[in-house]
mmCIF file with all atom_site columns, C-alpha atoms in Angstrom:
data_model
loop_
_atom_site.group_PDB
_atom_site.id
_atom_site.type_symbol
_atom_site.label_atom_id
_atom_site.label_alt_id
_atom_site.label_comp_id
_atom_site.label_asym_id
_atom_site.label_entity_id
_atom_site.label_seq_id
_atom_site.pdbx_PDB_ins_code
_atom_site.Cartn_x
_atom_site.Cartn_y
_atom_site.Cartn_z
_atom_site.occupancy
_atom_site.B_iso_or_equiv
_atom_site.pdbx_formal_charge
_atom_site.auth_seq_id
_atom_site.auth_comp_id
_atom_site.auth_asym_id
_atom_site.auth_atom_id
_atom_site.pdbx_PDB_model_num
ATOM 1   C CA . MET A 1 1   ? 51.862 128.602 37.326 1.00 89.00 ? 1   MET A CA 1
ATOM 2   C CA . VAL A 1 2   ? 49.439 125.812 38.165 1.00 90.00 ? 2   VAL A CA 1
ATOM 3   C CA . ILE A 1 3   ? 48.818 124.164 41.547 1.00 92.00 ? 3   ILE A CA 1
ATOM 4   C CA . ALA A 1 4   ? 46.304 121.452 42.434 1.00 88.00 ? 4   ALA A CA 1
ATOM 5   C CA . VAL A 1 5   ? 44.979 120.860 45.960 1.00 90.00 ? 5   VAL A CA 1
ATOM 6   C CA . LYS A 1 6   ? 42.820 117.965 47.106 1.00 86.00 ? 6   LYS A CA 1
ATOM 7   C CA . ASP A 1 7   ? 39.731 118.163 49.255 1.00 90.00 ? 7   ASP A CA 1
ATOM 8   C CA . LEU A 1 8   ? 40.975 118.905 52.774 1.00 94.00 ? 8   LEU A CA 1
ATOM 9   C CA . THR A 1 9   ? 39.268 115.801 54.169 1.00 91.00 ? 9   THR A CA 1
ATOM 10  C CA . THR A 1 10  ? 41.416 113.531 51.985 1.00 87.00 ? 10  THR A CA 1
ATOM 11  C CA . ALA A 1 11  ? 44.632 115.551 51.769 1.00 89.00 ? 11  ALA A CA 1
ATOM 12  C CA . LYS A 1 12  ? 47.806 114.324 53.479 1.00 93.00 ? 12  LYS A CA 1
ATOM 13  C CA . THR A 1 13  ? 46.302 111.175 54.964 1.00 92.00 ? 13  THR A CA 1
ATOM 14  C CA . ARG A 1 14  ? 49.789 109.889 55.801 1.00 93.00 ? 14  ARG A CA 1
ATOM 15  C CA . LEU A 1 15  ? 49.925 112.612 58.446 1.00 95.00 ? 15  LEU A CA 1
ATOM 16  C CA . ALA A 1 16  ? 46.707 111.414 60.096 1.00 94.00 ? 16  ALA A CA 1
ATOM 17  C CA . ASP A 1 17  ? 48.589 109.530 62.824 1.00 94.00 ? 17  ASP A CA 1
ATOM 18  C CA . SER A 1 18  ? 50.412 112.709 63.838 1.00 94.00 ? 18  SER A CA 1
ATOM 19  C CA . PHE A 1 19  ? 47.770 115.425 63.421 1.00 96.00 ? 19  PHE A CA 1
ATOM 20  C CA . SER A 1 20  ? 44.029 115.631 64.006 1.00 96.00 ? 20  SER A CA 1
ATOM 21  C CA . ASP A 1 21  ? 41.831 116.136 60.946 1.00 95.00 ? 21  ASP A CA 1
ATOM 22  C CA . VAL A 1 22  ? 41.404 119.815 61.804 1.00 96.00 ? 22  VAL A CA 1
ATOM 23  C CA . ASP A 1 23  ? 45.114 120.397 62.353 1.00 97.00 ? 23  ASP A CA 1
ATOM 24  C CA . ARG A 1 24  ? 46.032 118.471 59.223 1.00 97.00 ? 24  ARG A CA 1
ATOM 25  C CA . ALA A 1 25  ? 43.701 120.699 57.198 1.00 97.00 ? 25  ALA A CA 1
ATOM 26  C CA . ARG A 1 26  ? 45.255 123.789 58.788 1.00 97.00 ? 26  ARG A CA 1
ATOM 27  C CA . LEU A 1 27  ? 48.712 122.539 57.829 1.00 98.00 ? 27  LEU A CA 1
ATOM 28  C CA . VAL A 1 28  ? 47.685 121.866 54.217 1.00 97.00 ? 28  VAL A CA 1
ATOM 29  C CA . VAL A 1 29  ? 46.304 125.387 53.876 1.00 98.00 ? 29  VAL A CA 1
ATOM 30  C CA . ALA A 1 30  ? 49.406 126.892 55.507 1.00 98.00 ? 30  ALA A CA 1
ATOM 31  C CA . MET A 1 31  ? 51.729 125.020 53.149 1.00 98.00 ? 31  MET A CA 1
ATOM 32  C CA . LEU A 1 32  ? 49.687 126.233 50.190 1.00 98.00 ? 32  LEU A CA 1
ATOM 33  C CA . ARG A 1 33  ? 50.028 129.808 51.424 1.00 98.00 ? 33  ARG A CA 1
ATOM 34  C CA . ASP A 1 34  ? 53.797 129.530 51.760 1.00 98.00 ? 34  ASP A CA 1
ATOM 35  C CA . THR A 1 35  ? 54.177 127.784 48.397 1.00 98.00 ? 35  THR A CA 1
ATOM 36  C CA . VAL A 1 36  ? 52.160 130.455 46.601 1.00 97.00 ? 36  VAL A CA 1
ATOM 37  C CA . GLN A 1 37  ? 53.973 133.307 48.322 1.00 97.00 ? 37  GLN A CA 1
ATOM 38  C CA . ALA A 1 38  ? 57.395 131.888 47.432 1.00 98.00 ? 38  ALA A CA 1
ATOM 39  C CA . ALA A 1 39  ? 56.359 131.280 43.835 1.00 97.00 ? 39  ALA A CA 1
ATOM 40  C CA . ARG A 1 40  ? 54.804 134.713 43.423 1.00 95.00 ? 40  ARG A CA 1
ATOM 41  C CA . ALA A 1 41  ? 58.181 136.333 44.089 1.00 96.00 ? 41  ALA A CA 1
ATOM 42  C CA . VAL A 1 42  ? 59.616 134.638 40.973 1.00 97.00 ? 42  VAL A CA 1
ATOM 43  C CA . GLU A 1 43  ? 59.684 137.027 38.020 1.00 94.00 ? 43  GLU A CA 1
ATOM 44  C CA . ALA A 1 44  ? 58.764 134.279 35.545 1.00 91.00 ? 44  ALA A CA 1
ATOM 45  C CA . VAL A 1 45  ? 55.504 133.545 37.395 1.00 94.00 ? 45  VAL A CA 1
ATOM 46  C CA . GLY A 1 46  ? 52.971 135.826 35.754 1.00 88.00 ? 46  GLY A CA 1
ATOM 47  C CA . SER A 1 47  ? 49.839 134.313 37.255 1.00 89.00 ? 47  SER A CA 1
ATOM 48  C CA . ILE A 1 48  ? 48.839 131.497 39.585 1.00 93.00 ? 48  ILE A CA 1
ATOM 49  C CA . THR A 1 49  ? 45.989 129.061 38.992 1.00 90.00 ? 49  THR A CA 1
ATOM 50  C CA . VAL A 1 50  ? 44.765 126.793 41.776 1.00 92.00 ? 50  VAL A CA 1
ATOM 51  C CA . VAL A 1 51  ? 42.488 123.897 40.922 1.00 87.00 ? 51  VAL A CA 1
ATOM 52  C CA . THR A 1 52  ? 40.603 122.330 43.820 1.00 90.00 ? 52  THR A CA 1
ATOM 53  C CA . PRO A 1 53  ? 37.253 120.767 44.752 1.00 89.00 ? 53  PRO A CA 1
ATOM 54  C CA . ASP A 1 54  ? 37.466 122.249 48.254 1.00 93.00 ? 54  ASP A CA 1
ATOM 55  C CA . PRO A 1 55  ? 35.629 125.527 48.997 1.00 95.00 ? 55  PRO A CA 1
ATOM 56  C CA . THR A 1 56  ? 37.956 126.451 51.860 1.00 96.00 ? 56  THR A CA 1
ATOM 57  C CA . VAL A 1 57  ? 41.013 126.040 49.649 1.00 96.00 ? 57  VAL A CA 1
ATOM 58  C CA . ALA A 1 58  ? 39.253 127.998 46.908 1.00 96.00 ? 58  ALA A CA 1
ATOM 59  C CA . ASP A 1 59  ? 38.625 130.881 49.324 1.00 97.00 ? 59  ASP A CA 1
ATOM 60  C CA . VAL A 1 60  ? 42.286 130.887 50.419 1.00 97.00 ? 60  VAL A CA 1
ATOM 61  C CA . ALA A 1 61  ? 43.493 130.797 46.811 1.00 97.00 ? 61  ALA A CA 1
ATOM 62  C CA . ASP A 1 62  ? 41.201 133.694 45.932 1.00 96.00 ? 62  ASP A CA 1
ATOM 63  C CA . GLU A 1 63  ? 42.511 135.621 48.934 1.00 97.00 ? 63  GLU A CA 1
ATOM 64  C CA . LEU A 1 64  ? 46.051 135.022 47.655 1.00 96.00 ? 64  LEU A CA 1
ATOM 65  C CA . GLY A 1 65  ? 45.140 136.476 44.271 1.00 95.00 ? 65  GLY A CA 1
ATOM 66  C CA . ALA A 1 66  ? 45.107 133.168 42.395 1.00 95.00 ? 66  ALA A CA 1
ATOM 67  C CA . LEU A 1 67  ? 42.638 132.188 39.722 1.00 91.00 ? 67  LEU A CA 1
ATOM 68  C CA . VAL A 1 68  ? 40.511 129.322 41.043 1.00 92.00 ? 68  VAL A CA 1
ATOM 69  C CA . VAL A 1 69  ? 39.450 126.466 38.764 1.00 86.00 ? 69  VAL A CA 1
ATOM 70  C CA . GLU A 1 70  ? 37.029 123.863 40.061 1.00 80.00 ? 70  GLU A CA 1
ATOM 71  C CA . ASP A 1 71  ? 38.385 120.316 40.009 1.00 74.00 ? 71  ASP A CA 1
ATOM 72  C CA . PRO A 1 72  ? 36.548 118.671 37.065 1.00 62.00 ? 72  PRO A CA 1
ATOM 73  C CA . ALA A 1 73  ? 37.070 115.037 38.063 1.00 53.00 ? 73  ALA A CA 1
ATOM 74  C CA . GLY A 1 74  ? 34.861 114.652 41.126 1.00 51.00 ? 74  GLY A CA 1
ATOM 75  C CA . GLU A 1 75  ? 35.289 111.320 42.887 1.00 52.00 ? 75  GLU A CA 1
ATOM 76  C CA . ASP A 1 76  ? 35.656 109.134 39.801 1.00 56.00 ? 76  ASP A CA 1
ATOM 77  C CA . GLY A 1 77  ? 38.913 107.334 38.988 1.00 58.00 ? 77  GLY A CA 1
ATOM 78  C CA . THR A 1 78  ? 42.038 106.909 41.065 1.00 67.00 ? 78  THR A CA 1
ATOM 79  C CA . SER A 1 79  ? 43.646 109.698 43.056 1.00 69.00 ? 79  SER A CA 1
ATOM 80  C CA . ALA A 1 80  ? 46.303 110.036 40.337 1.00 76.00 ? 80  ALA A CA 1
ATOM 81  C CA . ASP A 1 81  ? 43.624 110.203 37.627 1.00 77.00 ? 81  ASP A CA 1
ATOM 82  C CA . ARG A 1 82  ? 41.881 113.011 39.472 1.00 72.00 ? 82  ARG A CA 1
ATOM 83  C CA . LEU A 1 83  ? 45.147 114.890 40.007 1.00 76.00 ? 83  LEU A CA 1
ATOM 84  C CA . ASN A 1 84  ? 46.125 114.608 36.354 1.00 81.00 ? 84  ASN A CA 1
ATOM 85  C CA . SER A 1 85  ? 42.668 115.764 35.259 1.00 79.00 ? 85  SER A CA 1
ATOM 86  C CA . ALA A 1 86  ? 42.936 118.684 37.662 1.00 74.00 ? 86  ALA A CA 1
ATOM 87  C CA . PHE A 1 87  ? 46.326 119.734 36.312 1.00 78.00 ? 87  PHE A CA 1
ATOM 88  C CA . SER A 1 88  ? 45.099 119.436 32.718 1.00 78.00 ? 88  SER A CA 1
ATOM 89  C CA . ALA A 1 89  ? 42.074 121.621 33.462 1.00 74.00 ? 89  ALA A CA 1
ATOM 90  C CA . ALA A 1 90  ? 44.167 124.240 35.240 1.00 70.00 ? 90  ALA A CA 1
ATOM 91  C CA . MET A 1 91  ? 46.766 124.328 32.487 1.00 73.00 ? 91  MET A CA 1
ATOM 92  C CA . THR A 1 92  ? 44.059 124.798 29.859 1.00 74.00 ? 92  THR A CA 1
ATOM 93  C CA . SER A 1 93  ? 42.729 127.701 31.898 1.00 72.00 ? 93  SER A CA 1
ATOM 94  C CA . ALA A 1 94  ? 46.201 129.225 32.252 1.00 70.00 ? 94  ALA A CA 1
ATOM 95  C CA . ARG A 1 95  ? 46.856 128.993 28.524 1.00 69.00 ? 95  ARG A CA 1
ATOM 96  C CA . ALA A 1 96  ? 43.478 130.575 27.804 1.00 71.00 ? 96  ALA A CA 1
ATOM 97  C CA . GLY A 1 97  ? 44.574 133.428 30.040 1.00 68.00 ? 97  GLY A CA 1
ATOM 98  C CA . GLY A 1 98  ? 47.634 134.057 27.893 1.00 66.00 ? 98  GLY A CA 1
ATOM 99  C CA . GLU A 1 99  ? 50.307 132.075 29.753 1.00 67.00 ? 99  GLU A CA 1
ATOM 100 C CA . HIS A 1 100 ? 52.788 130.449 27.366 1.00 76.00 ? 100 HIS A CA 1
ATOM 101 C CA . ASP A 1 101 ? 55.300 128.964 29.802 1.00 88.00 ? 101 ASP A CA 1
ATOM 102 C CA . ILE A 1 102 ? 53.603 126.813 32.443 1.00 89.00 ? 102 ILE A CA 1
ATOM 103 C CA . ILE A 1 103 ? 55.089 125.727 35.772 1.00 93.00 ? 103 ILE A CA 1
ATOM 104 C CA . VAL A 1 104 ? 53.148 122.939 37.459 1.00 92.00 ? 104 VAL A CA 1
ATOM 105 C CA . LEU A 1 105 ? 54.001 122.943 41.135 1.00 94.00 ? 105 LEU A CA 1
ATOM 106 C CA . GLN A 1 106 ? 53.086 120.840 44.136 1.00 93.00 ? 106 GLN A CA 1
ATOM 107 C CA . ALA A 1 107 ? 51.102 122.694 46.800 1.00 95.00 ? 107 ALA A CA 1
ATOM 108 C CA . ASP A 1 108 ? 53.013 121.282 49.775 1.00 96.00 ? 108 ASP A CA 1
ATOM 109 C CA . LEU A 1 109 ? 56.441 122.925 49.507 1.00 98.00 ? 109 LEU A CA 1
ATOM 110 C CA . PRO A 1 110 ? 56.653 124.926 52.752 1.00 98.00 ? 110 PRO A CA 1
ATOM 111 C CA . ALA A 1 111 ? 60.467 125.223 52.581 1.00 98.00 ? 111 ALA A CA 1
ATOM 112 C CA . LEU A 1 112 ? 60.487 126.440 48.967 1.00 98.00 ? 112 LEU A CA 1
ATOM 113 C CA . ARG A 1 113 ? 62.835 129.332 48.231 1.00 98.00 ? 113 ARG A CA 1
ATOM 114 C CA . SER A 1 114 ? 61.928 131.683 45.396 1.00 98.00 ? 114 SER A CA 1
ATOM 115 C CA . GLU A 1 115 ? 65.460 131.543 44.007 1.00 98.00 ? 115 GLU A CA 1
ATOM 116 C CA . GLU A 1 116 ? 65.234 127.743 43.706 1.00 98.00 ? 116 GLU A CA 1
ATOM 117 C CA . LEU A 1 117 ? 62.150 127.918 41.515 1.00 98.00 ? 117 LEU A CA 1
ATOM 118 C CA . ALA A 1 118 ? 63.637 130.759 39.486 1.00 98.00 ? 118 ALA A CA 1
ATOM 119 C CA . GLU A 1 119 ? 66.818 128.778 38.860 1.00 98.00 ? 119 GLU A CA 1
ATOM 120 C CA . ALA A 1 120 ? 64.894 125.652 37.878 1.00 98.00 ? 120 ALA A CA 1
ATOM 121 C CA . TYR A 1 121 ? 62.857 127.679 35.410 1.00 97.00 ? 121 TYR A CA 1
ATOM 122 C CA . GLU A 1 122 ? 65.977 129.251 33.908 1.00 97.00 ? 122 GLU A CA 1
ATOM 123 C CA . THR A 1 123 ? 67.683 125.844 33.707 1.00 97.00 ? 123 THR A CA 1
ATOM 124 C CA . ALA A 1 124 ? 64.867 124.388 31.605 1.00 95.00 ? 124 ALA A CA 1
ATOM 125 C CA . ARG A 1 125 ? 65.673 124.532 27.894 1.00 94.00 ? 125 ARG A CA 1
ATOM 126 C CA . PRO A 1 126 ? 63.496 126.585 25.496 1.00 92.00 ? 126 PRO A CA 1
ATOM 127 C CA . ALA A 1 127 ? 60.621 124.635 23.940 1.00 89.00 ? 127 ALA A CA 1
ATOM 128 C CA . SER A 1 128 ? 61.070 121.784 26.406 1.00 90.00 ? 128 SER A CA 1
ATOM 129 C CA . ARG A 1 129 ? 59.205 119.856 29.073 1.00 90.00 ? 129 ARG A CA 1
ATOM 130 C CA . SER A 1 130 ? 61.262 119.454 32.233 1.00 94.00 ? 130 SER A CA 1
ATOM 131 C CA . VAL A 1 131 ? 60.752 117.617 35.513 1.00 95.00 ? 131 VAL A CA 1
ATOM 132 C CA . VAL A 1 132 ? 62.093 118.340 38.986 1.00 97.00 ? 132 VAL A CA 1
ATOM 133 C CA . SER A 1 133 ? 61.942 115.116 40.969 1.00 96.00 ? 133 SER A CA 1
ATOM 134 C CA . ASP A 1 134 ? 61.132 115.165 44.664 1.00 96.00 ? 134 ASP A CA 1
ATOM 135 C CA . HIS A 1 135 ? 63.628 114.474 47.453 1.00 95.00 ? 135 HIS A CA 1
ATOM 136 C CA . HIS A 1 136 ? 62.973 110.738 47.172 1.00 92.00 ? 136 HIS A CA 1
ATOM 137 C CA . GLY A 1 137 ? 63.780 110.795 43.460 1.00 92.00 ? 137 GLY A CA 1
ATOM 138 C CA . THR A 1 138 ? 60.501 109.083 42.578 1.00 92.00 ? 138 THR A CA 1
ATOM 139 C CA . GLY A 1 139 ? 57.794 111.748 42.741 1.00 93.00 ? 139 GLY A CA 1
ATOM 140 C CA . THR A 1 140 ? 57.439 114.993 40.807 1.00 94.00 ? 140 THR A CA 1
ATOM 141 C CA . ALA A 1 141 ? 57.857 118.279 42.669 1.00 95.00 ? 141 ALA A CA 1
ATOM 142 C CA . ALA A 1 142 ? 57.518 120.466 39.567 1.00 95.00 ? 142 ALA A CA 1
ATOM 143 C CA . LEU A 1 143 ? 57.014 120.291 35.827 1.00 93.00 ? 143 LEU A CA 1
ATOM 144 C CA . ILE A 1 144 ? 58.074 123.131 33.571 1.00 93.00 ? 144 ILE A CA 1
ATOM 145 C CA . LEU A 1 145 ? 56.594 123.515 30.106 1.00 91.00 ? 145 LEU A CA 1
ATOM 146 C CA . LYS A 1 146 ? 58.306 126.128 27.957 1.00 90.00 ? 146 LYS A CA 1
ATOM 147 C CA . ALA A 1 147 ? 56.525 127.752 25.014 1.00 82.00 ? 147 ALA A CA 1
ATOM 148 C CA . GLY A 1 148 ? 56.849 125.659 21.868 1.00 70.00 ? 148 GLY A CA 1
ATOM 149 C CA . ALA A 1 149 ? 57.083 122.375 23.740 1.00 71.00 ? 149 ALA A CA 1
ATOM 150 C CA . SER A 1 150 ? 55.009 119.383 22.768 1.00 64.00 ? 150 SER A CA 1
ATOM 151 C CA . ASP A 1 151 ? 51.597 119.024 24.355 1.00 60.00 ? 151 ASP A CA 1
ATOM 152 C CA . PHE A 1 152 ? 51.681 118.589 28.099 1.00 72.00 ? 152 PHE A CA 1
ATOM 153 C CA . THR A 1 153 ? 50.558 115.223 29.430 1.00 78.00 ? 153 THR A CA 1
ATOM 154 C CA . PRO A 1 154 ? 50.542 115.087 33.241 1.00 81.00 ? 154 PRO A CA 1
ATOM 155 C CA . LEU A 1 155 ? 51.619 111.710 34.605 1.00 86.00 ? 155 LEU A CA 1
ATOM 156 C CA . PHE A 1 156 ? 51.344 112.183 38.348 1.00 84.00 ? 156 PHE A CA 1
ATOM 157 C CA . GLY A 1 157 ? 50.959 109.158 40.597 1.00 83.00 ? 157 GLY A CA 1
ATOM 158 C CA . PRO A 1 158 ? 53.378 106.376 41.602 1.00 85.00 ? 158 PRO A CA 1
ATOM 159 C CA . ALA A 1 159 ? 56.879 106.763 40.109 1.00 91.00 ? 159 ALA A CA 1
ATOM 160 C CA . SER A 1 160 ? 55.763 109.930 38.331 1.00 92.00 ? 160 SER A CA 1
ATOM 161 C CA . ALA A 1 161 ? 59.265 111.349 37.919 1.00 93.00 ? 161 ALA A CA 1
ATOM 162 C CA . GLN A 1 162 ? 60.370 108.304 35.941 1.00 93.00 ? 162 GLN A CA 1
ATOM 163 C CA . ARG A 1 163 ? 57.197 108.298 33.862 1.00 92.00 ? 163 ARG A CA 1
ATOM 164 C CA . HIS A 1 164 ? 57.604 111.987 33.055 1.00 92.00 ? 164 HIS A CA 1
ATOM 165 C CA . ARG A 1 165 ? 61.207 111.343 31.978 1.00 93.00 ? 165 ARG A CA 1
ATOM 166 C CA . GLN A 1 166 ? 60.142 108.371 29.872 1.00 93.00 ? 166 GLN A CA 1
ATOM 167 C CA . SER A 1 167 ? 57.538 110.562 28.190 1.00 90.00 ? 167 SER A CA 1
ATOM 168 C CA . GLY A 1 168 ? 60.330 112.887 27.029 1.00 90.00 ? 168 GLY A CA 1
ATOM 169 C CA . ALA A 1 169 ? 60.685 115.412 29.851 1.00 93.00 ? 169 ALA A CA 1
ATOM 170 C CA . ASP A 1 170 ? 64.197 116.633 30.673 1.00 94.00 ? 170 ASP A CA 1
ATOM 171 C CA . ASP A 1 171 ? 65.440 115.769 34.164 1.00 96.00 ? 171 ASP A CA 1
ATOM 172 C CA . LEU A 1 172 ? 66.640 118.926 35.933 1.00 97.00 ? 172 LEU A CA 1
ATOM 173 C CA . ASP A 1 173 ? 69.404 118.096 38.396 1.00 95.00 ? 173 ASP A CA 1
ATOM 174 C CA . GLY A 1 174 ? 69.928 121.320 40.337 1.00 97.00 ? 174 GLY A CA 1
ATOM 175 C CA . THR A 1 175 ? 70.434 121.411 44.094 1.00 96.00 ? 175 THR A CA 1
ATOM 176 C CA . TRP A 1 176 ? 67.081 122.768 45.244 1.00 98.00 ? 176 TRP A CA 1
ATOM 177 C CA . PRO A 1 177 ? 66.222 121.172 48.602 1.00 98.00 ? 177 PRO A CA 1
ATOM 178 C CA . GLY A 1 178 ? 63.172 123.312 49.320 1.00 98.00 ? 178 GLY A CA 1
ATOM 179 C CA . LEU A 1 179 ? 61.721 122.856 45.847 1.00 98.00 ? 179 LEU A CA 1
ATOM 180 C CA . ARG A 1 180 ? 62.178 119.101 46.049 1.00 98.00 ? 180 ARG A CA 1
ATOM 181 C CA . LEU A 1 181 ? 60.718 118.701 49.559 1.00 98.00 ? 181 LEU A CA 1
ATOM 182 C CA . ASP A 1 182 ? 57.014 118.011 49.160 1.00 96.00 ? 182 ASP A CA 1
ATOM 183 C CA . VAL A 1 183 ? 55.589 117.116 52.558 1.00 97.00 ? 183 VAL A CA 1
ATOM 184 C CA . ASP A 1 184 ? 53.764 113.786 52.850 1.00 94.00 ? 184 ASP A CA 1
ATOM 185 C CA . THR A 1 185 ? 55.032 112.239 56.092 1.00 96.00 ? 185 THR A CA 1
ATOM 186 C CA . ILE A 1 186 ? 55.980 113.354 59.580 1.00 97.00 ? 186 ILE A CA 1
ATOM 187 C CA . ASP A 1 187 ? 59.661 112.904 58.656 1.00 97.00 ? 187 ASP A CA 1
ATOM 188 C CA . ASP A 1 188 ? 59.082 115.328 55.781 1.00 97.00 ? 188 ASP A CA 1
ATOM 189 C CA . VAL A 1 189 ? 57.660 117.849 58.252 1.00 98.00 ? 189 VAL A CA 1
ATOM 190 C CA . ARG A 1 190 ? 60.792 117.537 60.385 1.00 97.00 ? 190 ARG A CA 1
ATOM 191 C CA . GLN A 1 191 ? 63.046 117.913 57.342 1.00 98.00 ? 191 GLN A CA 1
ATOM 192 C CA . ALA A 1 192 ? 61.133 120.979 56.176 1.00 98.00 ? 192 ALA A CA 1
ATOM 193 C CA . LEU A 1 193 ? 61.527 122.540 59.607 1.00 97.00 ? 193 LEU A CA 1
ATOM 194 C CA . SER A 1 194 ? 65.264 121.925 59.475 1.00 97.00 ? 194 SER A CA 1
ATOM 195 C CA . LEU A 1 195 ? 65.447 123.725 56.113 1.00 98.00 ? 195 LEU A CA 1
ATOM 196 C CA . GLY A 1 196 ? 63.217 126.539 57.329 1.00 98.00 ? 196 GLY A CA 1
ATOM 197 C CA . VAL A 1 197 ? 59.519 126.789 56.499 1.00 98.00 ? 197 VAL A CA 1
ATOM 198 C CA . GLY A 1 198 ? 57.490 129.799 55.469 1.00 98.00 ? 198 GLY A CA 1
ATOM 199 C CA . PRO A 1 199 ? 55.616 131.942 58.001 1.00 98.00 ? 199 PRO A CA 1
ATOM 200 C CA . ALA A 1 200 ? 52.183 130.346 57.633 1.00 98.00 ? 200 ALA A CA 1
ATOM 201 C CA . THR A 1 201 ? 53.491 126.813 58.144 1.00 98.00 ? 201 THR A CA 1
ATOM 202 C CA . ALA A 1 202 ? 55.740 127.954 60.974 1.00 98.00 ? 202 ALA A CA 1
ATOM 203 C CA . GLU A 1 203 ? 52.792 129.518 62.796 1.00 98.00 ? 203 GLU A CA 1
ATOM 204 C CA . VAL A 1 204 ? 50.597 126.412 62.483 1.00 98.00 ? 204 VAL A CA 1
ATOM 205 C CA . LEU A 1 205 ? 53.386 124.151 63.706 1.00 98.00 ? 205 LEU A CA 1
ATOM 206 C CA . ARG A 1 206 ? 54.145 126.559 66.558 1.00 97.00 ? 206 ARG A CA 1
ATOM 207 C CA . THR A 1 207 ? 50.538 126.350 67.771 1.00 97.00 ? 207 THR A CA 1
ATOM 208 C CA . LEU A 1 208 ? 50.878 122.558 67.701 1.00 95.00 ? 208 LEU A CA 1
ATOM 209 C CA . GLY A 1 209 ? 53.937 122.628 69.934 1.00 93.00 ? 209 GLY A CA 1
ATOM 210 C CA . TRP A 1 210 ? 56.646 122.264 67.294 1.00 92.00 ? 210 TRP A CA 1
#
């Protein structure tokens, strides 16, 4: 499994009106913890690779037992360009480590349930690329690359779900509310809370009065 996390100073800027920079960084790290813990419980997830330019995130990922890959893109290009480069680098590292099936997952899925990810993985056809769109239907919550599929080309950024489908990825249509709920806005935080977030996210939000 592959996860990419931005530098904490630039992550989740749409939450800046609701949380201080310090608290926003704490929330990003907490969501990463809960995402990784939920994913680790899935039998199909043999290893976890986190790609990031941020040393704090790298330390947390290492603590969680993930392989850490340094973000190769620096500050050049658009945010989407950097994210796609990060995913490509992490996937190359995962394949070099012997992983044949690759799950590319967002790092901000605090309400993710392990059984949702397991079902999405099992739903994906052999030798296929599959996309799980986010709760808006426009973004990409997860990409699943099964062994024997064509080369993976990450297309994250605006309307990424549609662009992944247009590139040949299957659209998985299961009912997986936690898997689809990547948190970008304060409304997303509220929705995640209503679904039930993991312990790390719950603790951060509790200290902030939620």
